C-alpha cells in the first residue's frame, strides 16, 4: 500500500525547507553507489506508521502501505499548456534530427553507465523495506533523478483479476494521481513507479517530478518506460506497479513477488505524459528522453 499526499498542500507532513534541499545537494560531493554509507534515520517531522506487511521471499519484511489515505493529489497547473508526450523545450525532438545521435532502442548498459556515479540530491537515505538499513540515496543531474533499489509490487488503483483486496491484503482502490477521467490508475495495465512522500529527506516536487513524469526502469538487460503514478511512505523507496514488474520480467504477485535488488529508476525532470494513462506515449517519450540523456546533449 502507498500513502498519498496532496501535491500542493500535503496534510500531516511539514516539509521544512526546499531551500535546504537544494543547498544540501550542492554541498555533497559525487560518490559511487558502492561507497554509500547508511545514514541514521531521519527523526524529524511526522512519520508514517508502519507494521509488517507482505513478507518477500527473502530479506526484511516489507512496509505496510495501508496507512491513512488523504486522497488523490490535486492536479497542479491547470490551464497551463502541457508539452506533448514528455517533450521538454530544447529536447532532441524539439531541436530537430541533427541531435538524433543514434537509431534503435537505448540499451540498459548505456543507461547504467550514465548513472554509475551518484551526486546525491537527497539530504538523507531511504530504506528498501521496513527495518532495512537506510542506505539508498536519490542522485541527480540537471536532466534526471535516479536511485538503485529493490522493486516491491504496487497493486493499488482500479481493482482487477490480479490486483484486488483478495490478492493483496493492503490493497487500496486509490492512487495519488488519477487518469484523465478522474478514476484511479490501473496497476495491472499501466507501468508506473512510486516516489516517496515529500519529507526532509527529499521532496520530488523540488526537482520537477510529479504525476505523469516519465521514468526509465532498468533490470538486468531490460529497459522499460513508465510514469510516476503513486506516492509511498516517507522513508522507503523502490516500488512500481504490477504492469511495470511484469514488463521487466519480475514476479508481479503483490504478496510474494518483486525482487530484492538490482533495479534502477531514472525519472526525467520536467517531463510529462498527458494523459497519464497513455502507455504508448510514455514509451515513445521515454525512448526519446533516454537517448538524449545518454547522448549528453544537455550535460
Tab-separated table of C-alpha atoms in Angstrom:
chain	number	residue	atom	x	y	z
A	1	UNK	CA	0.000	0.000	0.000
A	2	UNK	CA	1.105	3.549	-0.545
A	3	UNK	CA	0.441	6.750	1.392
A	4	UNK	CA	-0.835	9.549	-0.796
A	5	UNK	CA	-0.153	13.188	-0.039
A	6	UNK	CA	-1.670	16.157	-1.895
A	7	UNK	CA	0.953	17.756	-4.048
A	8	UNK	CA	0.130	21.367	-3.309
A	9	UNK	CA	-0.686	21.223	0.435
A	10	UNK	CA	0.486	17.891	1.960
A	11	UNK	CA	-1.508	17.083	5.090
A	12	UNK	CA	0.218	15.823	8.231
A	13	UNK	CA	3.601	16.374	6.578
A	14	UNK	CA	5.586	19.530	7.115
A	15	UNK	CA	8.393	19.877	4.593
A	16	UNK	CA	10.910	22.102	6.358
A	17	UNK	CA	12.585	23.968	3.541
A	18	UNK	CA	13.029	23.318	-0.134
A	19	UNK	CA	15.929	25.762	0.013
A	20	UNK	CA	17.743	23.410	2.396
A	21	UNK	CA	17.130	20.517	-0.004
A	22	UNK	CA	18.690	22.354	-2.922
A	23	UNK	CA	21.522	23.823	-0.847
A	24	UNK	CA	22.478	20.488	0.656
A	25	UNK	CA	22.688	18.879	-2.788
A	26	UNK	CA	25.359	21.370	-3.770
A	27	UNK	CA	27.419	20.570	-0.659
A	28	UNK	CA	27.524	16.814	-1.221
A	29	UNK	CA	30.404	15.619	-3.371
A	30	UNK	CA	29.723	12.979	-6.056
A	31	UNK	CA	30.341	9.433	-4.976
A	32	UNK	CA	29.796	5.975	-6.363
A	33	UNK	CA	26.973	3.717	-5.226
A	34	UNK	CA	29.198	1.041	-3.620
A	35	UNK	CA	30.740	3.700	-1.338
A	36	UNK	CA	27.427	4.996	0.044
A	37	UNK	CA	27.257	4.561	3.811
A	38	UNK	CA	23.992	4.123	5.707
A	39	UNK	CA	22.829	7.275	7.417
A	40	UNK	CA	20.943	7.438	10.715
A	41	UNK	CA	17.174	7.500	10.401
A	42	UNK	CA	15.600	10.898	9.849
A	43	UNK	CA	13.625	11.514	13.023
A	44	UNK	CA	12.293	14.959	12.192
A	45	UNK	CA	8.789	15.635	11.038
A	46	UNK	CA	5.744	13.334	11.044
A	47	UNK	CA	6.279	9.642	10.393
A	48	UNK	CA	4.155	7.091	8.597
A	49	UNK	CA	3.116	4.292	10.921
A	50	UNK	CA	4.494	1.034	9.518
A	51	UNK	CA	3.932	-2.538	10.561
A	52	UNK	CA	4.987	-5.770	8.969
A	53	UNK	CA	3.162	-6.267	5.704
A	54	UNK	CA	3.772	-8.640	2.806
A	55	UNK	CA	6.934	-10.613	3.593
A	56	UNK	CA	9.071	-11.072	0.473
A	57	UNK	CA	10.515	-14.449	-0.302
A	58	UNK	CA	13.864	-13.296	1.095
A	59	UNK	CA	15.090	-10.248	3.002
A	60	UNK	CA	13.387	-7.963	5.508
A	61	UNK	CA	9.661	-7.522	5.851
A	62	UNK	CA	8.152	-5.004	3.513
A	63	UNK	CA	6.368	-1.896	4.629
A	64	UNK	CA	2.664	-1.955	5.207
A	65	UNK	CA	1.446	0.597	2.713
A	66	UNK	CA	-2.120	0.650	4.012
A	67	UNK	CA	-1.799	3.775	6.134
A	68	UNK	CA	-4.365	6.577	6.291
A	69	UNK	CA	-5.466	7.839	2.892
A	70	UNK	CA	-5.545	11.521	2.128
A	71	UNK	CA	-6.833	11.080	-1.399
A	72	UNK	CA	-5.572	11.826	-4.867
A	73	UNK	CA	-3.118	14.655	-5.335
A	74	UNK	CA	-4.880	17.726	-6.786
A	75	UNK	CA	-3.907	18.466	-10.346
A	76	UNK	CA	-1.407	21.323	-10.376
A	77	UNK	CA	-1.011	23.966	-13.021
A	78	UNK	CA	-4.474	23.663	-14.501
A	79	UNK	CA	-4.758	25.641	-17.688
A	80	UNK	CA	-1.038	25.555	-18.472
A	81	UNK	CA	-0.050	24.037	-21.811
A	82	UNK	CA	1.467	20.580	-21.469
A	83	UNK	CA	4.358	19.545	-23.721
A	84	UNK	CA	3.272	16.678	-25.994
A	85	UNK	CA	4.381	13.262	-24.799
A	86	UNK	CA	7.078	14.445	-22.456
A	87	UNK	CA	8.979	16.674	-24.878
A	88	UNK	CA	10.925	19.327	-22.994
A	89	UNK	CA	11.923	22.651	-24.511
A	90	UNK	CA	15.330	22.219	-26.078
A	91	UNK	CA	14.989	18.440	-26.288
A	92	UNK	CA	16.127	16.326	-29.213
A	93	UNK	CA	12.621	16.143	-30.663
A	94	UNK	CA	12.111	19.889	-30.435
A	95	UNK	CA	15.529	20.710	-31.865
A	96	UNK	CA	15.233	18.518	-34.935
A	97	UNK	CA	17.019	15.490	-36.349
A	98	UNK	CA	20.519	16.983	-36.109
A	99	UNK	CA	20.645	15.887	-32.433
A	100	UNK	CA	19.470	12.333	-33.071
A	101	UNK	CA	22.807	10.673	-32.420
A	102	UNK	CA	21.749	7.071	-32.731
A	103	UNK	CA	18.981	4.874	-34.022
A	104	UNK	CA	17.348	1.989	-32.216
A	105	UNK	CA	16.453	1.496	-28.575
A	106	UNK	CA	18.664	2.810	-25.793
A	107	UNK	CA	20.318	-0.134	-24.053
A	108	UNK	CA	20.383	-0.938	-20.352
A	109	UNK	CA	24.188	-0.748	-20.478
A	110	UNK	CA	24.061	2.798	-21.866
A	111	UNK	CA	21.715	3.989	-19.119
A	112	UNK	CA	23.575	2.210	-16.322
A	113	UNK	CA	26.860	3.709	-17.469
A	114	UNK	CA	25.296	7.160	-17.295
A	115	UNK	CA	24.136	6.664	-13.684
A	116	UNK	CA	27.188	4.750	-12.449
A	117	UNK	CA	28.198	7.603	-10.137
A	118	UNK	CA	25.959	9.383	-7.667
A	119	UNK	CA	25.752	13.069	-6.844
A	120	UNK	CA	23.146	12.908	-4.034
A	121	UNK	CA	20.223	15.315	-4.152
A	122	UNK	CA	18.513	13.833	-1.088
A	123	UNK	CA	19.512	15.051	2.365
A	124	UNK	CA	19.336	11.546	3.762
A	125	UNK	CA	18.964	7.926	2.693
A	126	UNK	CA	15.971	5.687	2.136
A	127	UNK	CA	15.222	2.119	3.181
A	128	UNK	CA	14.278	-0.567	0.674
A	129	UNK	CA	11.859	-2.132	3.177
A	130	UNK	CA	10.722	-1.644	6.750
A	131	UNK	CA	13.622	-2.478	9.060
A	132	UNK	CA	16.253	-2.431	6.305
A	133	UNK	CA	19.275	-0.100	6.550
A	134	UNK	CA	18.766	3.453	5.329
A	135	UNK	CA	21.417	3.347	2.605
A	136	UNK	CA	19.731	4.398	-0.643
A	137	UNK	CA	20.324	7.977	-1.815
A	138	UNK	CA	18.416	9.796	-4.527
A	139	UNK	CA	21.001	11.019	-7.015
A	140	UNK	CA	20.627	13.588	-9.726
A	141	UNK	CA	21.834	15.504	-12.736
A	142	UNK	CA	20.396	18.516	-14.480
A	143	UNK	CA	18.102	16.252	-16.505
A	144	UNK	CA	17.115	13.385	-14.208
A	145	UNK	CA	16.946	11.984	-10.698
A	146	UNK	CA	17.688	8.315	-10.073
A	147	UNK	CA	18.055	5.651	-7.426
A	148	UNK	CA	19.020	1.963	-7.240
A	149	UNK	CA	16.830	-0.233	-5.075
A	150	UNK	CA	14.564	-3.252	-4.922
A	151	UNK	CA	11.130	-3.497	-6.529
A	152	UNK	CA	8.054	-4.026	-4.390
A	153	UNK	CA	4.847	-4.547	-6.348
A	154	UNK	CA	2.231	-1.791	-6.049
A	155	UNK	CA	-1.225	-3.134	-6.907
A	156	UNK	CA	-3.166	-0.026	-5.867
A	157	UNK	CA	-5.739	1.573	-8.114
A	158	UNK	CA	-8.596	0.104	-10.105
A	159	UNK	CA	-9.273	-3.476	-8.999
A	160	UNK	CA	-8.785	-6.294	-11.485
A	161	UNK	CA	-8.117	-10.017	-11.657
A	162	UNK	CA	-4.621	-9.711	-10.158
A	163	UNK	CA	-4.874	-6.539	-8.075
A	164	UNK	CA	-7.689	-6.531	-5.556
A	165	UNK	CA	-8.373	-6.892	-1.839
A	166	UNK	CA	-8.250	-10.700	-2.061
A	167	UNK	CA	-4.828	-10.923	-3.703
A	168	UNK	CA	-3.304	-8.017	-1.749
A	169	UNK	CA	-4.164	-7.590	1.958
A	170	UNK	CA	-3.057	-3.952	1.790
A	171	UNK	CA	-4.819	-3.127	-1.465
A	172	UNK	CA	-6.185	0.390	-1.882
A	173	UNK	CA	-8.506	1.429	-4.676
A	174	UNK	CA	-6.890	4.908	-4.695
A	175	UNK	CA	-3.699	6.169	-6.316
A	176	UNK	CA	-2.064	9.530	-5.661
A	177	UNK	CA	-2.530	10.549	-9.287
A	178	UNK	CA	-5.592	9.826	-11.376
A	179	UNK	CA	-6.148	9.292	-15.059
A	180	UNK	CA	-7.835	11.809	-17.335
A	181	UNK	CA	-11.376	10.690	-16.435
A	182	UNK	CA	-10.703	11.124	-12.713
A	183	UNK	CA	-10.513	7.414	-11.941
A	184	UNK	CA	-7.524	5.809	-10.178
A	185	UNK	CA	-4.742	4.344	-12.276
A	186	UNK	CA	-4.823	0.690	-13.317
A	187	UNK	CA	-1.748	-1.060	-11.883
A	188	UNK	CA	-2.419	-4.164	-13.980
A	189	UNK	CA	-2.225	-2.257	-17.256
A	190	UNK	CA	-0.157	0.869	-16.652
A	191	UNK	CA	3.558	0.706	-15.813
A	192	UNK	CA	4.085	3.308	-13.117
A	193	UNK	CA	6.679	3.964	-10.417
A	194	UNK	CA	6.195	5.195	-6.870
A	195	UNK	CA	8.056	8.148	-5.362
A	196	UNK	CA	8.389	8.667	-1.600
A	197	UNK	CA	6.141	11.059	0.238
A	198	UNK	CA	7.758	14.530	0.440
A	199	UNK	CA	9.815	14.900	3.594
A	200	UNK	CA	13.000	16.398	4.949
A	201	UNK	CA	14.857	13.509	3.286
A	202	UNK	CA	13.815	14.586	-0.197
A	203	UNK	CA	10.950	16.350	-1.947
A	204	UNK	CA	10.458	15.187	-5.523
A	205	UNK	CA	8.466	18.320	-6.346
A	206	UNK	CA	11.562	20.484	-5.901
A	207	UNK	CA	13.132	18.575	-8.812
A	208	UNK	CA	10.190	18.974	-11.199
A	209	UNK	CA	8.996	15.404	-10.683
A	210	UNK	CA	5.249	14.986	-10.497
A	211	UNK	CA	2.434	12.698	-11.568
A	212	UNK	CA	2.960	11.759	-15.212
A	213	UNK	CA	6.725	12.356	-15.196
A	214	UNK	CA	8.471	9.859	-17.458
A	215	UNK	CA	10.715	7.181	-15.935
A	216	UNK	CA	13.113	4.606	-17.347
A	217	UNK	CA	13.280	1.455	-15.231
A	218	UNK	CA	16.231	-0.907	-15.741
A	219	UNK	CA	16.567	-4.503	-14.546
A	220	UNK	CA	19.209	-6.796	-15.976
A	221	UNK	CA	19.362	-6.058	-19.691
A	222	UNK	CA	15.788	-4.776	-19.879
A	223	UNK	CA	14.729	-1.143	-20.141
A	224	UNK	CA	11.072	-0.278	-19.764
A	225	UNK	CA	9.365	3.105	-19.616
A	226	UNK	CA	6.759	4.168	-17.091
A	227	UNK	CA	5.227	7.235	-15.475
A	228	UNK	CA	5.257	8.481	-11.911
A	229	UNK	CA	1.865	7.274	-10.716
A	230	UNK	CA	1.780	6.954	-6.940
A	231	UNK	CA	3.311	8.231	-3.682
A	232	UNK	CA	4.642	5.927	-0.978
A	233	UNK	CA	5.948	6.022	2.607
A	234	UNK	CA	8.261	8.878	3.530
A	235	UNK	CA	11.345	6.742	4.266
A	236	UNK	CA	11.026	3.806	1.830
A	237	UNK	CA	11.898	3.716	-1.860
A	238	UNK	CA	11.779	1.053	-4.572
A	239	UNK	CA	8.253	0.322	-5.750
A	240	UNK	CA	6.468	0.010	-9.096
A	241	UNK	CA	3.153	-1.210	-10.443
A	242	UNK	CA	2.146	-4.751	-11.308
A	243	UNK	CA	2.398	-3.905	-15.018
A	244	UNK	CA	5.889	-2.434	-14.585
A	245	UNK	CA	7.116	-5.548	-12.783
A	246	UNK	CA	5.730	-7.854	-15.462
A	247	UNK	CA	7.286	-5.812	-18.255
A	248	UNK	CA	10.697	-6.240	-16.587
A	249	UNK	CA	10.298	-9.991	-16.131
A	250	UNK	CA	9.958	-9.614	-12.349
A	251	UNK	CA	7.407	-11.774	-10.467
A	252	UNK	CA	4.399	-9.499	-10.129
A	253	UNK	CA	2.431	-11.200	-7.377
A	254	UNK	CA	1.546	-8.404	-4.912
A	255	UNK	CA	2.047	-10.689	-1.901
A	256	UNK	CA	5.300	-12.547	-2.662
A	257	UNK	CA	6.555	-11.035	-5.916
A	258	UNK	CA	9.042	-8.296	-6.612
A	259	UNK	CA	12.828	-8.501	-6.468
A	260	UNK	CA	15.200	-7.744	-3.586
A	261	UNK	CA	17.700	-5.582	-5.500
A	262	UNK	CA	19.110	-4.658	-8.885
A	263	UNK	CA	16.502	-2.206	-10.174
A	264	UNK	CA	17.471	1.285	-11.339
A	265	UNK	CA	14.842	4.030	-11.554
A	266	UNK	CA	15.598	7.106	-13.688
A	267	UNK	CA	12.974	9.882	-13.707
A	268	UNK	CA	13.385	12.633	-16.292
A	269	UNK	CA	12.937	16.051	-14.732
A	270	UNK	CA	10.352	18.320	-16.304
A	271	UNK	CA	8.860	15.562	-18.455
A	272	UNK	CA	5.139	14.917	-18.722
A	273	UNK	CA	2.788	12.392	-20.297
A	274	UNK	CA	-0.731	13.673	-20.791
A	275	UNK	CA	-2.978	11.833	-20.391
A	276	UNK	CA	-1.064	9.946	-17.735
A	277	UNK	CA	-2.631	6.619	-18.738
A	278	UNK	CA	-1.283	6.779	-22.320
A	279	UNK	CA	1.214	3.913	-22.162
A	280	UNK	CA	2.287	4.291	-25.794
A	281	UNK	CA	3.074	7.972	-25.247
A	282	UNK	CA	5.172	7.125	-22.192
A	283	UNK	CA	7.182	4.580	-24.163
A	284	UNK	CA	7.740	6.967	-27.062
A	285	UNK	CA	8.714	9.866	-24.796
A	286	UNK	CA	10.866	7.630	-22.611
A	287	UNK	CA	12.917	6.347	-25.510
A	288	UNK	CA	13.486	9.869	-26.789
A	289	UNK	CA	14.446	11.254	-23.382
A	290	UNK	CA	16.679	8.283	-22.617
A	291	UNK	CA	18.534	8.741	-25.898
A	292	UNK	CA	19.025	12.407	-25.090
A	293	UNK	CA	20.172	11.542	-21.569
A	294	UNK	CA	22.848	9.037	-22.600
A	295	UNK	CA	23.916	11.223	-25.522
A	296	UNK	CA	24.790	14.045	-23.168
A	297	UNK	CA	23.070	16.680	-25.284
A	298	UNK	CA	22.294	18.768	-22.174
A	299	UNK	CA	25.265	17.896	-19.959
